[in-house]
Structures are given as structure tokens and as C-alpha cells.
Amino acid sequence: MKSPLEAPEKQIAEETSVKPEKPAASVIDTSRMSKGQREALDLAEASRDPLDDRGSFASNLFIGRYDFGRIYPFPEQSAEERAAGDPFLQKLETYLREHVDPDEIDRTGEIPPENFAGLAEIGAFGIKVPQQYGGLGLSQFNYGRAAVLLGSWDGNVAALVSAHQSIGVAQPLLLFGTEEQKRKYLPRVAGGEISAFALTETHAGSDPATMSLRAEPIPDGSEFILNGEKLWCTNGVKAGVLVVMARTP
Ligand SMILES: Cc1cc2nc3c(=O)[nH]c(=O)nc-3n(C[C@H](O)[C@H](O)[C@H](O)COP(=O)(O)OP(=O)(O)OC[C@H]3O[C@@H](n4cnc5c(N)ncnc54)[C@H](O)[C@@H]3O)c2cc1C
């Protein structure tokens, strides 16, 4: 039944069913890029949400439409998958209880360096990263269980660990990275080199289209120079690698 809160049919149709007349051509000149960079860009472009297939439960909420069919029945974790995650969950719980002092972290405003090392040692920075790239190779469900456990013990450590591998380098590379990028970066981030995600700017938050930081390729196309400012970058001061959202020419 249509709720009075739901957006008008016309708006829903416009926002969910618009089909581009033809696929948008890449606006970036890739001719001088390395093969790896070109492949990465092509992969990212091809992975854009197609408008005619738009529709996670959450994205539909933004236009006042809720489609419970997309979230129910709530998926159950199989016994086999749960068993695969249990040893890590147990290790993580023991580590948190014995080595992470949430009150001390709140008092000092710092997560001690030995916690970074200890969490790296048990694999907490590469939970979903496949084993071939140095991670634990666990499922999203088991990652979610770890996030719940972390959040129940200490919000600071939960933010560190989750920003690192959900919006930081690991997840975007798993979804959209080339093999070359995965081999280069995933072992580093799974091993504990901290990563972060830089989208927000003074005038860009919920609407990333307003962002102004630019990535300009240098003349030989081998690198980009970033010009602009970012803020509110979780893990930013600890990160060795970052995902940076930028405008390109
Ligand atoms: C704990 C924390 C960690 C963060 N970590 C990161 C990080 O690691 N990297 C990063 O890049 N950013 C990070 N951010 C920033 C965060 O992503 C932004 O705060 C967020 O994108 C919202 O942007 P904004 O604050 O500019 O709010 P705005 O975009 O200005 O929104 C303000 C309000 O208006 C509402 N609103 C906006 N647009 C619409 C619309 N079209 N229709 C209806 N309502 C609307 C919003 O819901 C909100 O209530 C973090 C923020 C927090 C709080």
C-alpha cells in the first residue's frame, strides 16, 4: 500500500527508471596512462550504478520509497560460514579483553601503538581480504560479527578497524581494483598499514557532486597531482594509503 510519505509516482519513475540514451563515454583521456591505470579507470567507470537497476533498500528511502522485499527474509548465516569465522572472533574477543583499555583510550585520545600491532597480528586489518593477498578471507557476515564485537568493546578501535577496510583502501580495491592494484596494496593494508577515505570537503558532504578537489595528471600521465582540501577523514592522521575522491579533467 502506498504510504502518504512516499514520493509522487512521477518522481519515483524519474529517479529510478531513467535510462541513458547511450552509455556515457569516458571523459578522461586515458591514452597516456599506463595499462594498469587505464584498466582501473575503465573498471571503475563500468561499475557505476546503472540508473535502470538502481535500488538498494537504503537508496530508495531517499525518495520516500521502502521496499522491504529487498531486506526480508533477513539472510541467515550458514553453520559452515559461521564456523569459518569463529576462530578469528574468539581471538579478537580475547585480544580486546586482555589488551584494549577503552577508558584509557577515551582519556588519552590515542589508541596505543601496541594495539595497532596486536590487531594487525591477529589479522583484524584484513578480515575480508582474500588469503592470497594476505588477509583472513572471511565473509561480509563474519566481518559484520567482528564489527559488532569491536563496537561493543570500544568505539574508537571499531572506527579505526572498520573505516580502514570498509571505506578505506581494501573494499574499493576488492570491488573495483585491477589485479595489479590488488597485488600491490592489499597485502599492505591487510598487514596493518592503515588506510583512510577522503571524500568530505567544506562544501561537499552528502552531495559529492559539489566537491572541488582536483586530480590533474602530470604531462607524461604517470601520476596525478591533487589540489584541494579534505576534512573529517577518519584514520587520516595514521594512514599510509588513502582513497581520495577527486574531480578529473
Ligand atoms: C564520525 C564521522 C566520521 C567521518 N569520517 C569520514 C571519512 O572518513 N571520510 C570522509 O570523507 N568523511 C567523513 N565524515 C564526514 C561525513 O561523511 C559527512 O559528514 C557526511 O557526508 C555529511 O556531510 P555534511 O556533514 O557536509 O552534511 P550535509 O551534506 O551538509 O548535510 C546536512 C544535513 O542535510 C541533510 N541533507 C543533505 N542533502 C540532503 C538532500 N538532498 N535531501 C534531504 N536532506 C539532505 C543531511 O541528511 C544532513 O542532515 C565523517 C563524519 C563523521 C560524523
PDB file of C-alpha atoms and ligand atoms in Angstrom:
ATOM      1  CA  MET A   1       0.000   0.000   0.000  1.00  0.00           C
ATOM      2  CA  LYS A   2       1.286   3.469  -0.847  1.00  0.00           C
ATOM      3  CA  SER A   3       2.199   5.463   2.207  1.00  0.00           C
ATOM      4  CA  PRO A   4       1.396   9.199   2.394  1.00  0.00           C
ATOM      5  CA  LEU A   5       5.151   9.681   2.961  1.00  0.00           C
ATOM      6  CA  GLU A   6       6.004   8.143  -0.367  1.00  0.00           C
ATOM      7  CA  ALA A   7       7.233  10.421  -3.160  1.00  0.00           C
ATOM      8  CA  PRO A   8       4.866  11.099  -6.087  1.00  0.00           C
ATOM      9  CA  GLU A   9       4.787   8.302  -8.697  1.00  0.00           C
ATOM     10  CA  LYS A  10       6.222  10.663 -11.319  1.00  0.00           C
ATOM     11  CA  GLN A  11       9.256  11.456  -9.154  1.00  0.00           C
ATOM     12  CA  ILE A  12       9.824   7.787  -8.359  1.00  0.00           C
ATOM     13  CA  ALA A  13       9.614   6.912 -12.037  1.00  0.00           C
ATOM     14  CA  GLU A  14      12.001   9.703 -12.949  1.00  0.00           C
ATOM     15  CA  GLU A  15      14.527   8.864 -10.286  1.00  0.00           C
ATOM     16  CA  THR A  16      14.521   5.105 -10.683  1.00  0.00           C
ATOM     17  CA  SER A  17      13.733   4.406 -14.302  1.00  0.00           C
ATOM     18  CA  VAL A  18      15.645   6.950 -16.323  1.00  0.00           C
ATOM     19  CA  LYS A  19      17.677   5.179 -18.962  1.00  0.00           C
ATOM     20  CA  PRO A  20      20.591   6.958 -20.604  1.00  0.00           C
ATOM     21  CA  GLU A  21      20.158   7.043 -24.382  1.00  0.00           C
ATOM     22  CA  LYS A  22      23.629   5.625 -24.821  1.00  0.00           C
ATOM     23  CA  PRO A  23      26.356   4.665 -22.381  1.00  0.00           C
ATOM     24  CA  ALA A  24      28.309   7.741 -21.315  1.00  0.00           C
ATOM     25  CA  ALA A  25      31.725   7.847 -22.950  1.00  0.00           C
ATOM     26  CA  SER A  26      34.665   8.283 -20.595  1.00  0.00           C
ATOM     27  CA  VAL A  27      35.511  11.960 -20.307  1.00  0.00           C
ATOM     28  CA  ILE A  28      39.067  11.234 -19.311  1.00  0.00           C
ATOM     29  CA  ASP A  29      41.852  10.938 -21.831  1.00  0.00           C
ATOM     30  CA  THR A  30      43.378   7.581 -20.947  1.00  0.00           C
ATOM     31  CA  SER A  31      45.765   7.448 -23.900  1.00  0.00           C
ATOM     32  CA  ARG A  32      48.848   8.435 -21.914  1.00  0.00           C
ATOM     33  CA  MET A  33      48.116   6.347 -18.831  1.00  0.00           C
ATOM     34  CA  SER A  34      49.832   3.094 -18.013  1.00  0.00           C
ATOM     35  CA  LYS A  35      47.948  -0.088 -18.858  1.00  0.00           C
ATOM     36  CA  GLY A  36      47.173  -0.649 -15.154  1.00  0.00           C
ATOM     37  CA  GLN A  37      45.828   2.878 -14.637  1.00  0.00           C
ATOM     38  CA  ARG A  38      43.685   2.650 -17.765  1.00  0.00           C
ATOM     39  CA  GLU A  39      42.255  -0.697 -16.681  1.00  0.00           C
ATOM     40  CA  ALA A  40      41.497   0.672 -13.201  1.00  0.00           C
ATOM     41  CA  LEU A  41      39.639   3.635 -14.655  1.00  0.00           C
ATOM     42  CA  ASP A  42      37.692   1.513 -17.143  1.00  0.00           C
ATOM     43  CA  LEU A  43      36.708  -0.893 -14.365  1.00  0.00           C
ATOM     44  CA  ALA A  44      35.532   1.935 -12.103  1.00  0.00           C
ATOM     45  CA  GLU A  45      33.511   3.527 -14.929  1.00  0.00           C
ATOM     46  CA  ALA A  46      31.890   0.193 -15.798  1.00  0.00           C
ATOM     47  CA  SER A  47      30.949  -0.342 -12.143  1.00  0.00           C
ATOM     48  CA  ARG A  48      28.826   2.796 -11.842  1.00  0.00           C
ATOM     49  CA  ASP A  49      25.265   2.090 -10.655  1.00  0.00           C
ATOM     50  CA  PRO A  50      23.135   1.773 -13.777  1.00  0.00           C
ATOM     51  CA  LEU A  51      20.138   4.050 -13.306  1.00  0.00           C
ATOM     52  CA  ASP A  52      17.642   1.488 -14.558  1.00  0.00           C
ATOM     53  CA  ASP A  53      18.775  -1.048 -11.973  1.00  0.00           C
ATOM     54  CA  ARG A  54      19.016   1.347  -9.080  1.00  0.00           C
ATOM     55  CA  GLY A  55      17.731   0.276  -5.799  1.00  0.00           C
ATOM     56  CA  SER A  56      19.225  -0.818  -2.555  1.00  0.00           C
ATOM     57  CA  PHE A  57      16.750  -0.608   0.308  1.00  0.00           C
ATOM     58  CA  ALA A  58      18.601   2.417   1.687  1.00  0.00           C
ATOM     59  CA  SER A  59      18.900   4.329  -1.606  1.00  0.00           C
ATOM     60  CA  ASN A  60      15.148   4.037  -2.113  1.00  0.00           C
ATOM     61  CA  LEU A  61      14.497   5.547   1.308  1.00  0.00           C
ATOM     62  CA  PHE A  62      15.923   8.804  -0.050  1.00  0.00           C
ATOM     63  CA  ILE A  63      12.994   9.128  -2.421  1.00  0.00           C
ATOM     64  CA  GLY A  64      10.455   8.087   0.171  1.00  0.00           C
ATOM     65  CA  ARG A  65      10.066   4.541  -1.086  1.00  0.00           C
ATOM     66  CA  TYR A  66      10.633   1.488   1.045  1.00  0.00           C
ATOM     67  CA  ASP A  67      10.876  -1.930  -0.466  1.00  0.00           C
ATOM     68  CA  PHE A  68      11.019  -4.494   2.319  1.00  0.00           C
ATOM     69  CA  GLY A  69      11.325  -7.261  -0.269  1.00  0.00           C
ATOM     70  CA  ARG A  70      14.958  -6.189  -0.586  1.00  0.00           C
ATOM     71  CA  ILE A  71      15.803  -6.885   3.042  1.00  0.00           C
ATOM     72  CA  TYR A  72      13.394  -9.664   4.087  1.00  0.00           C
ATOM     73  CA  PRO A  73      13.707 -12.503   4.714  1.00  0.00           C
ATOM     74  CA  PHE A  74      16.753 -11.440   6.688  1.00  0.00           C
ATOM     75  CA  PRO A  75      19.658 -13.627   5.498  1.00  0.00           C
ATOM     76  CA  GLU A  76      20.792 -16.288   7.968  1.00  0.00           C
ATOM     77  CA  GLN A  77      24.434 -17.188   8.256  1.00  0.00           C
ATOM     78  CA  SER A  78      25.145 -20.814   7.346  1.00  0.00           C
ATOM     79  CA  ALA A  79      26.676 -23.032  10.050  1.00  0.00           C
ATOM     80  CA  GLU A  80      29.690 -23.581   7.807  1.00  0.00           C
ATOM     81  CA  GLU A  81      30.305 -19.859   7.295  1.00  0.00           C
ATOM     82  CA  ARG A  82      29.852 -19.182  10.988  1.00  0.00           C
ATOM     83  CA  ALA A  83      32.369 -21.886  11.851  1.00  0.00           C
ATOM     84  CA  ALA A  84      34.852 -20.298   9.442  1.00  0.00           C
ATOM     85  CA  GLY A  85      34.595 -17.008  11.350  1.00  0.00           C
ATOM     86  CA  ASP A  86      34.549 -18.367  14.896  1.00  0.00           C
ATOM     87  CA  PRO A  87      38.311 -18.822  15.453  1.00  0.00           C
ATOM     88  CA  PHE A  88      39.009 -15.197  14.481  1.00  0.00           C
ATOM     89  CA  LEU A  89      36.075 -13.914  16.535  1.00  0.00           C
ATOM     90  CA  GLN A  90      37.412 -15.765  19.565  1.00  0.00           C
ATOM     91  CA  LYS A  91      40.919 -14.401  19.028  1.00  0.00           C
ATOM     92  CA  LEU A  92      39.574 -10.881  18.625  1.00  0.00           C
ATOM     93  CA  GLU A  93      37.482 -11.090  21.776  1.00  0.00           C
ATOM     94  CA  THR A  94      40.426 -12.383  23.806  1.00  0.00           C
ATOM     95  CA  TYR A  95      42.671  -9.656  22.393  1.00  0.00           C
ATOM     96  CA  LEU A  96      40.186  -6.895  23.199  1.00  0.00           C
ATOM     97  CA  ARG A  97      39.599  -8.134  26.739  1.00  0.00           C
ATOM     98  CA  GLU A  98      43.274  -8.553  27.532  1.00  0.00           C
ATOM     99  CA  HIS A  99      44.911  -5.670  25.667  1.00  0.00           C
ATOM    100  CA  VAL A 100      42.469  -2.877  24.786  1.00  0.00           C
ATOM    101  CA  ASP A 101      41.529  -0.438  27.547  1.00  0.00           C
ATOM    102  CA  PRO A 102      38.607   1.661  26.247  1.00  0.00           C
ATOM    103  CA  ASP A 103      38.634   4.045  29.211  1.00  0.00           C
ATOM    104  CA  GLU A 104      42.318   4.774  28.761  1.00  0.00           C
ATOM    105  CA  ILE A 105      41.813   5.434  25.037  1.00  0.00           C
ATOM    106  CA  ASP A 106      38.989   7.851  25.857  1.00  0.00           C
ATOM    107  CA  ARG A 107      41.143   9.567  28.485  1.00  0.00           C
ATOM    108  CA  THR A 108      44.222   9.984  26.287  1.00  0.00           C
ATOM    109  CA  GLY A 109      42.518  10.359  22.916  1.00  0.00           C
ATOM    110  CA  GLU A 110      45.062   7.919  21.467  1.00  0.00           C
ATOM    111  CA  ILE A 111      44.924   4.254  20.533  1.00  0.00           C
ATOM    112  CA  PRO A 112      48.280   2.884  21.773  1.00  0.00           C
ATOM    113  CA  PRO A 113      50.754   1.777  19.054  1.00  0.00           C
ATOM    114  CA  GLU A 114      50.868  -1.720  20.547  1.00  0.00           C
ATOM    115  CA  ASN A 115      47.157  -2.094  19.802  1.00  0.00           C
ATOM    116  CA  PHE A 116      47.801  -1.308  16.132  1.00  0.00           C
ATOM    117  CA  ALA A 117      50.488  -4.003  16.115  1.00  0.00           C
ATOM    118  CA  GLY A 118      48.428  -6.509  18.097  1.00  0.00           C
ATOM    119  CA  LEU A 119      45.346  -6.094  15.932  1.00  0.00           C
ATOM    120  CA  ALA A 120      47.493  -6.468  12.800  1.00  0.00           C
ATOM    121  CA  GLU A 121      48.991  -9.662  14.191  1.00  0.00           C
ATOM    122  CA  ILE A 122      45.615 -11.373  14.536  1.00  0.00           C
ATOM    123  CA  GLY A 123      44.541 -10.238  11.058  1.00  0.00           C
ATOM    124  CA  ALA A 124      42.000  -7.605  12.119  1.00  0.00           C
ATOM    125  CA  PHE A 125      43.022  -5.217   9.327  1.00  0.00           C
ATOM    126  CA  GLY A 126      42.324  -7.666   6.514  1.00  0.00           C
ATOM    127  CA  ILE A 127      39.222  -9.524   7.611  1.00  0.00           C
ATOM    128  CA  LYS A 128      37.606  -9.738   4.166  1.00  0.00           C
ATOM    129  CA  VAL A 129      40.812  -9.562   2.152  1.00  0.00           C
ATOM    130  CA  PRO A 130      41.303 -12.923   0.414  1.00  0.00           C
ATOM    131  CA  GLN A 131      44.054 -15.118   1.818  1.00  0.00           C
ATOM    132  CA  GLN A 132      46.002 -14.932  -1.447  1.00  0.00           C
ATOM    133  CA  TYR A 133      46.545 -11.209  -0.698  1.00  0.00           C
ATOM    134  CA  GLY A 134      47.475 -11.759   2.932  1.00  0.00           C
ATOM    135  CA  GLY A 135      44.061 -11.386   4.572  1.00  0.00           C
ATOM    136  CA  LEU A 136      41.789 -13.730   6.506  1.00  0.00           C
ATOM    137  CA  GLY A 137      39.386 -14.219   3.593  1.00  0.00           C
ATOM    138  CA  LEU A 138      36.261 -14.098   5.764  1.00  0.00           C
ATOM    139  CA  SER A 139      32.770 -13.202   4.570  1.00  0.00           C
ATOM    140  CA  GLN A 140      30.897  -9.910   4.909  1.00  0.00           C
ATOM    141  CA  PHE A 141      28.719 -11.588   7.541  1.00  0.00           C
ATOM    142  CA  ASN A 142      31.739 -12.574   9.640  1.00  0.00           C
ATOM    143  CA  TYR A 143      33.150  -9.075   9.145  1.00  0.00           C
ATOM    144  CA  GLY A 144      29.846  -7.755  10.500  1.00  0.00           C
ATOM    145  CA  ARG A 145      30.162 -10.005  13.555  1.00  0.00           C
ATOM    146  CA  ALA A 146      33.664  -8.636  14.164  1.00  0.00           C
ATOM    147  CA  ALA A 147      32.361  -5.064  13.815  1.00  0.00           C
ATOM    148  CA  VAL A 148      29.637  -5.730  16.396  1.00  0.00           C
ATOM    149  CA  LEU A 149      32.200  -7.178  18.799  1.00  0.00           C
ATOM    150  CA  LEU A 150      34.589  -4.253  18.293  1.00  0.00           C
ATOM    151  CA  GLY A 151      31.794  -1.709  18.739  1.00  0.00           C
ATOM    152  CA  SER A 152      30.628  -3.392  21.927  1.00  0.00           C
ATOM    153  CA  TRP A 153      34.137  -3.063  23.407  1.00  0.00           C
ATOM    154  CA  ASP A 154      35.493   0.247  22.139  1.00  0.00           C
ATOM    155  CA  GLY A 155      34.059   2.690  19.589  1.00  0.00           C
ATOM    156  CA  ASN A 156      37.480   4.161  18.807  1.00  0.00           C
ATOM    157  CA  VAL A 157      39.013   0.861  17.813  1.00  0.00           C
ATOM    158  CA  ALA A 158      35.827  -0.081  15.948  1.00  0.00           C
ATOM    159  CA  ALA A 159      36.100   3.106  13.847  1.00  0.00           C
ATOM    160  CA  LEU A 160      39.810   2.510  13.203  1.00  0.00           C
ATOM    161  CA  VAL A 161      39.348  -1.061  12.048  1.00  0.00           C
ATOM    162  CA  SER A 162      36.134  -0.548  10.081  1.00  0.00           C
ATOM    163  CA  ALA A 163      36.985   2.730   8.296  1.00  0.00           C
ATOM    164  CA  HIS A 164      40.288   1.117   7.309  1.00  0.00           C
ATOM    165  CA  GLN A 165      38.683  -1.774   5.455  1.00  0.00           C
ATOM    166  CA  SER A 166      35.151  -0.667   4.579  1.00  0.00           C
ATOM    167  CA  ILE A 167      35.657   2.816   3.137  1.00  0.00           C
ATOM    168  CA  GLY A 168      39.473   2.762   3.198  1.00  0.00           C
ATOM    169  CA  VAL A 169      41.584   1.089   0.556  1.00  0.00           C
ATOM    170  CA  ALA A 170      40.620  -2.587   0.990  1.00  0.00           C
ATOM    171  CA  GLN A 171      36.957  -2.650  -0.007  1.00  0.00           C
ATOM    172  CA  PRO A 172      37.074  -0.340  -3.048  1.00  0.00           C
ATOM    173  CA  LEU A 173      40.007  -2.350  -4.375  1.00  0.00           C
ATOM    174  CA  LEU A 174      38.219  -5.645  -3.778  1.00  0.00           C
ATOM    175  CA  LEU A 175      35.206  -4.326  -5.678  1.00  0.00           C
ATOM    176  CA  PHE A 176      36.817  -2.257  -8.406  1.00  0.00           C
ATOM    177  CA  GLY A 177      40.589  -2.753  -8.328  1.00  0.00           C
ATOM    178  CA  THR A 178      42.715  -4.271 -11.045  1.00  0.00           C
ATOM    179  CA  GLU A 179      44.801  -7.332 -10.291  1.00  0.00           C
ATOM    180  CA  GLU A 180      47.913  -5.134 -10.300  1.00  0.00           C
ATOM    181  CA  GLN A 181      46.418  -2.799  -7.682  1.00  0.00           C
ATOM    182  CA  LYS A 182      45.232  -5.692  -5.537  1.00  0.00           C
ATOM    183  CA  ARG A 183      48.660  -7.310  -5.539  1.00  0.00           C
ATOM    184  CA  LYS A 184      50.317  -4.011  -4.696  1.00  0.00           C
ATOM    185  CA  TYR A 185      48.055  -2.669  -1.948  1.00  0.00           C
ATOM    186  CA  LEU A 186      46.005  -5.443  -0.355  1.00  0.00           C
ATOM    187  CA  PRO A 187      48.911  -7.193   1.404  1.00  0.00           C
ATOM    188  CA  ARG A 188      49.969  -3.822   2.820  1.00  0.00           C
ATOM    189  CA  VAL A 189      46.569  -2.896   4.235  1.00  0.00           C
ATOM    190  CA  ALA A 190      45.822  -6.451   5.401  1.00  0.00           C
ATOM    191  CA  GLY A 191      49.161  -6.406   7.214  1.00  0.00           C
ATOM    192  CA  GLY A 192      48.295  -3.273   9.178  1.00  0.00           C
ATOM    193  CA  GLU A 193      49.300  -0.257   7.069  1.00  0.00           C
ATOM    194  CA  ILE A 194      46.369   1.975   7.936  1.00  0.00           C
ATOM    195  CA  SER A 195      44.087   3.284   5.200  1.00  0.00           C
ATOM    196  CA  ALA A 196      41.512   6.054   5.060  1.00  0.00           C
ATOM    197  CA  PHE A 197      38.872   7.567   2.799  1.00  0.00           C
ATOM    198  CA  ALA A 198      38.804  11.230   1.830  1.00  0.00           C
ATOM    199  CA  LEU A 199      35.551  12.481   0.364  1.00  0.00           C
ATOM    200  CA  THR A 200      34.232  15.273   2.590  1.00  0.00           C
ATOM    201  CA  GLU A 201      35.177  18.911   1.894  1.00  0.00           C
ATOM    202  CA  THR A 202      33.961  22.175   3.385  1.00  0.00           C
ATOM    203  CA  HIS A 203      31.194  22.356   0.781  1.00  0.00           C
ATOM    204  CA  ALA A 204      30.811  18.681  -0.095  1.00  0.00           C
ATOM    205  CA  GLY A 205      29.299  16.031   2.151  1.00  0.00           C
ATOM    206  CA  SER A 206      26.054  14.269   1.331  1.00  0.00           C
ATOM    207  CA  ASP A 207      26.321  15.604  -2.210  1.00  0.00           C
ATOM    208  CA  PRO A 208      29.741  14.624  -3.568  1.00  0.00           C
ATOM    209  CA  ALA A 209      28.959  16.334  -6.900  1.00  0.00           C
ATOM    210  CA  THR A 210      29.825  19.637  -5.245  1.00  0.00           C
ATOM    211  CA  MET A 211      33.354  18.568  -4.404  1.00  0.00           C
ATOM    212  CA  SER A 212      36.173  20.659  -5.792  1.00  0.00           C
ATOM    213  CA  LEU A 213      39.454  18.812  -5.120  1.00  0.00           C
ATOM    214  CA  ARG A 214      41.062  18.120  -8.476  1.00  0.00           C
ATOM    215  CA  ALA A 215      43.347  15.336  -9.654  1.00  0.00           C
ATOM    216  CA  GLU A 216      45.459  16.589 -12.561  1.00  0.00           C
ATOM    217  CA  PRO A 217      47.605  14.108 -14.487  1.00  0.00           C
ATOM    218  CA  ILE A 218      51.219  15.200 -14.970  1.00  0.00           C
ATOM    219  CA  PRO A 219      52.322  15.593 -18.625  1.00  0.00           C
ATOM    220  CA  ASP A 220      53.661  12.046 -19.018  1.00  0.00           C
ATOM    221  CA  GLY A 221      50.448  10.632 -17.491  1.00  0.00           C
ATOM    222  CA  SER A 222      52.288   8.567 -14.900  1.00  0.00           C
ATOM    223  CA  GLU A 223      50.936  10.353 -11.798  1.00  0.00           C
ATOM    224  CA  PHE A 224      48.191  12.657 -10.592  1.00  0.00           C
ATOM    225  CA  ILE A 225      48.714  15.831  -8.579  1.00  0.00           C
ATOM    226  CA  LEU A 226      45.941  16.517  -6.065  1.00  0.00           C
ATOM    227  CA  ASN A 227      44.889  20.122  -5.483  1.00  0.00           C
ATOM    228  CA  GLY A 228      42.323  20.959  -2.844  1.00  0.00           C
ATOM    229  CA  GLU A 229      41.333  20.265   0.748  1.00  0.00           C
ATOM    230  CA  LYS A 230      39.621  17.430   2.571  1.00  0.00           C
ATOM    231  CA  LEU A 231      38.317  17.193   6.114  1.00  0.00           C
ATOM    232  CA  TRP A 232      36.867  14.724   8.619  1.00  0.00           C
ATOM    233  CA  CYS A 233      38.942  11.890   7.324  1.00  0.00           C
ATOM    234  CA  THR A 234      38.721   9.012   9.795  1.00  0.00           C
ATOM    235  CA  ASN A 235      42.221   7.470  10.266  1.00  0.00           C
ATOM    236  CA  GLY A 236      43.652  10.352   8.178  1.00  0.00           C
ATOM    237  CA  VAL A 237      46.494  11.112  10.582  1.00  0.00           C
ATOM    238  CA  LYS A 238      47.528   7.457  10.846  1.00  0.00           C
ATOM    239  CA  ALA A 239      47.046   6.411   7.232  1.00  0.00           C
ATOM    240  CA  GLY A 240      49.803   5.324   4.874  1.00  0.00           C
ATOM    241  CA  VAL A 241      47.378   4.892   1.962  1.00  0.00           C
ATOM    242  CA  LEU A 242      44.171   6.732   1.138  1.00  0.00           C
ATOM    243  CA  VAL A 243      41.219   6.549  -1.216  1.00  0.00           C
ATOM    244  CA  VAL A 244      40.769  10.149  -2.404  1.00  0.00           C
ATOM    245  CA  MET A 245      37.631  11.255  -4.225  1.00  0.00           C
ATOM    246  CA  ALA A 246      38.590  13.871  -6.783  1.00  0.00           C
ATOM    247  CA  ARG A 247      37.474  15.640  -9.915  1.00  0.00           C
ATOM    248  CA  THR A 248      39.471  14.757 -13.010  1.00  0.00           C
ATOM    249  CA  PRO A 249      39.834  16.975 -16.081  1.00  0.00           C
TER     250      PRO A 249
HETATM  251  C1  LIG B   1      32.288  10.137  12.822  1.00  0.00           C
HETATM  252  C2  LIG B   1      32.435  10.658  11.416  1.00  0.00           C
HETATM  253  C3  LIG B   1      33.418  10.122  10.611  1.00  0.00           C
HETATM  254  C4  LIG B   1      33.570  10.602   9.319  1.00  0.00           C
HETATM  255  N1  LIG B   1      34.545  10.052   8.540  1.00  0.00           N
HETATM  256  C5  LIG B   1      34.703  10.498   7.294  1.00  0.00           C
HETATM  257  C6  LIG B   1      35.724   9.939   6.466  1.00  0.00           C
HETATM  258  O1  LIG B   1      36.458   9.043   6.847  1.00  0.00           O
HETATM  259  N2  LIG B   1      35.888  10.442   5.242  1.00  0.00           N
HETATM  260  C7  LIG B   1      35.086  11.422   4.748  1.00  0.00           C
HETATM  261  O2  LIG B   1      35.273  11.800   3.606  1.00  0.00           O
HETATM  262  N3  LIG B   1      34.104  11.975   5.510  1.00  0.00           N
HETATM  263  C8  LIG B   1      33.903  11.522   6.762  1.00  0.00           C
HETATM  264  N4  LIG B   1      32.914  12.063   7.546  1.00  0.00           N
HETATM  265  C9  LIG B   1      32.096  13.122   7.011  1.00  0.00           C
HETATM  266  C10 LIG B   1      30.732  12.599   6.576  1.00  0.00           C
HETATM  267  O3  LIG B   1      30.835  11.701   5.523  1.00  0.00           O
HETATM  268  C11 LIG B   1      29.883  13.816   6.214  1.00  0.00           C
HETATM  269  O4  LIG B   1      29.624  14.426   7.431  1.00  0.00           O
HETATM  270  C12 LIG B   1      28.621  13.418   5.511  1.00  0.00           C
HETATM  271  O5  LIG B   1      28.925  13.074   4.170  1.00  0.00           O
HETATM  272  C13 LIG B   1      27.567  14.525   5.556  1.00  0.00           C
HETATM  273  O6  LIG B   1      28.097  15.680   5.017  1.00  0.00           O
HETATM  274  P1  LIG B   1      27.924  17.096   5.768  1.00  0.00           P
HETATM  275  O7  LIG B   1      28.371  16.929   7.181  1.00  0.00           O
HETATM  276  O8  LIG B   1      28.592  18.126   4.897  1.00  0.00           O
HETATM  277  O9  LIG B   1      26.376  17.345   5.827  1.00  0.00           O
HETATM  278  P2  LIG B   1      25.447  17.900   4.674  1.00  0.00           P
HETATM  279  O10 LIG B   1      25.703  17.141   3.407  1.00  0.00           O
HETATM  280  O11 LIG B   1      25.569  19.382   4.613  1.00  0.00           O
HETATM  281  O12 LIG B   1      24.033  17.524   5.250  1.00  0.00           O
HETATM  282  C14 LIG B   1      23.473  18.244   6.353  1.00  0.00           C
HETATM  283  C15 LIG B   1      22.092  17.709   6.612  1.00  0.00           C
HETATM  284  O13 LIG B   1      21.238  17.871   5.458  1.00  0.00           O
HETATM  285  C16 LIG B   1      20.702  16.627   5.056  1.00  0.00           C
HETATM  286  N5  LIG B   1      20.686  16.559   3.591  1.00  0.00           N
HETATM  287  C17 LIG B   1      21.735  16.770   2.780  1.00  0.00           C
HETATM  288  N6  LIG B   1      21.347  16.660   1.483  1.00  0.00           N
HETATM  289  C18 LIG B   1      20.029  16.370   1.506  1.00  0.00           C
HETATM  290  C19 LIG B   1      19.057  16.145   0.486  1.00  0.00           C
HETATM  291  N7  LIG B   1      19.382  16.181  -0.812  1.00  0.00           N
HETATM  292  N8  LIG B   1      17.802  15.848   0.852  1.00  0.00           N
HETATM  293  C20 LIG B   1      17.465  15.806   2.168  1.00  0.00           C
HETATM  294  N9  LIG B   1      18.343  16.030   3.176  1.00  0.00           N
HETATM  295  C21 LIG B   1      19.594  16.309   2.852  1.00  0.00           C
HETATM  296  C22 LIG B   1      21.627  15.569   5.628  1.00  0.00           C
HETATM  297  O14 LIG B   1      20.948  14.340   5.846  1.00  0.00           O
HETATM  298  C23 LIG B   1      22.038  16.222   6.937  1.00  0.00           C
HETATM  299  O15 LIG B   1      21.064  16.026   7.930  1.00  0.00           O
HETATM  300  C24 LIG B   1      32.726  11.613   8.824  1.00  0.00           C
HETATM  301  C25 LIG B   1      31.737  12.127   9.644  1.00  0.00           C
HETATM  302  C26 LIG B   1      31.583  11.659  10.914  1.00  0.00           C
HETATM  303  C27 LIG B   1      30.486  12.228  11.768  1.00  0.00           C
END
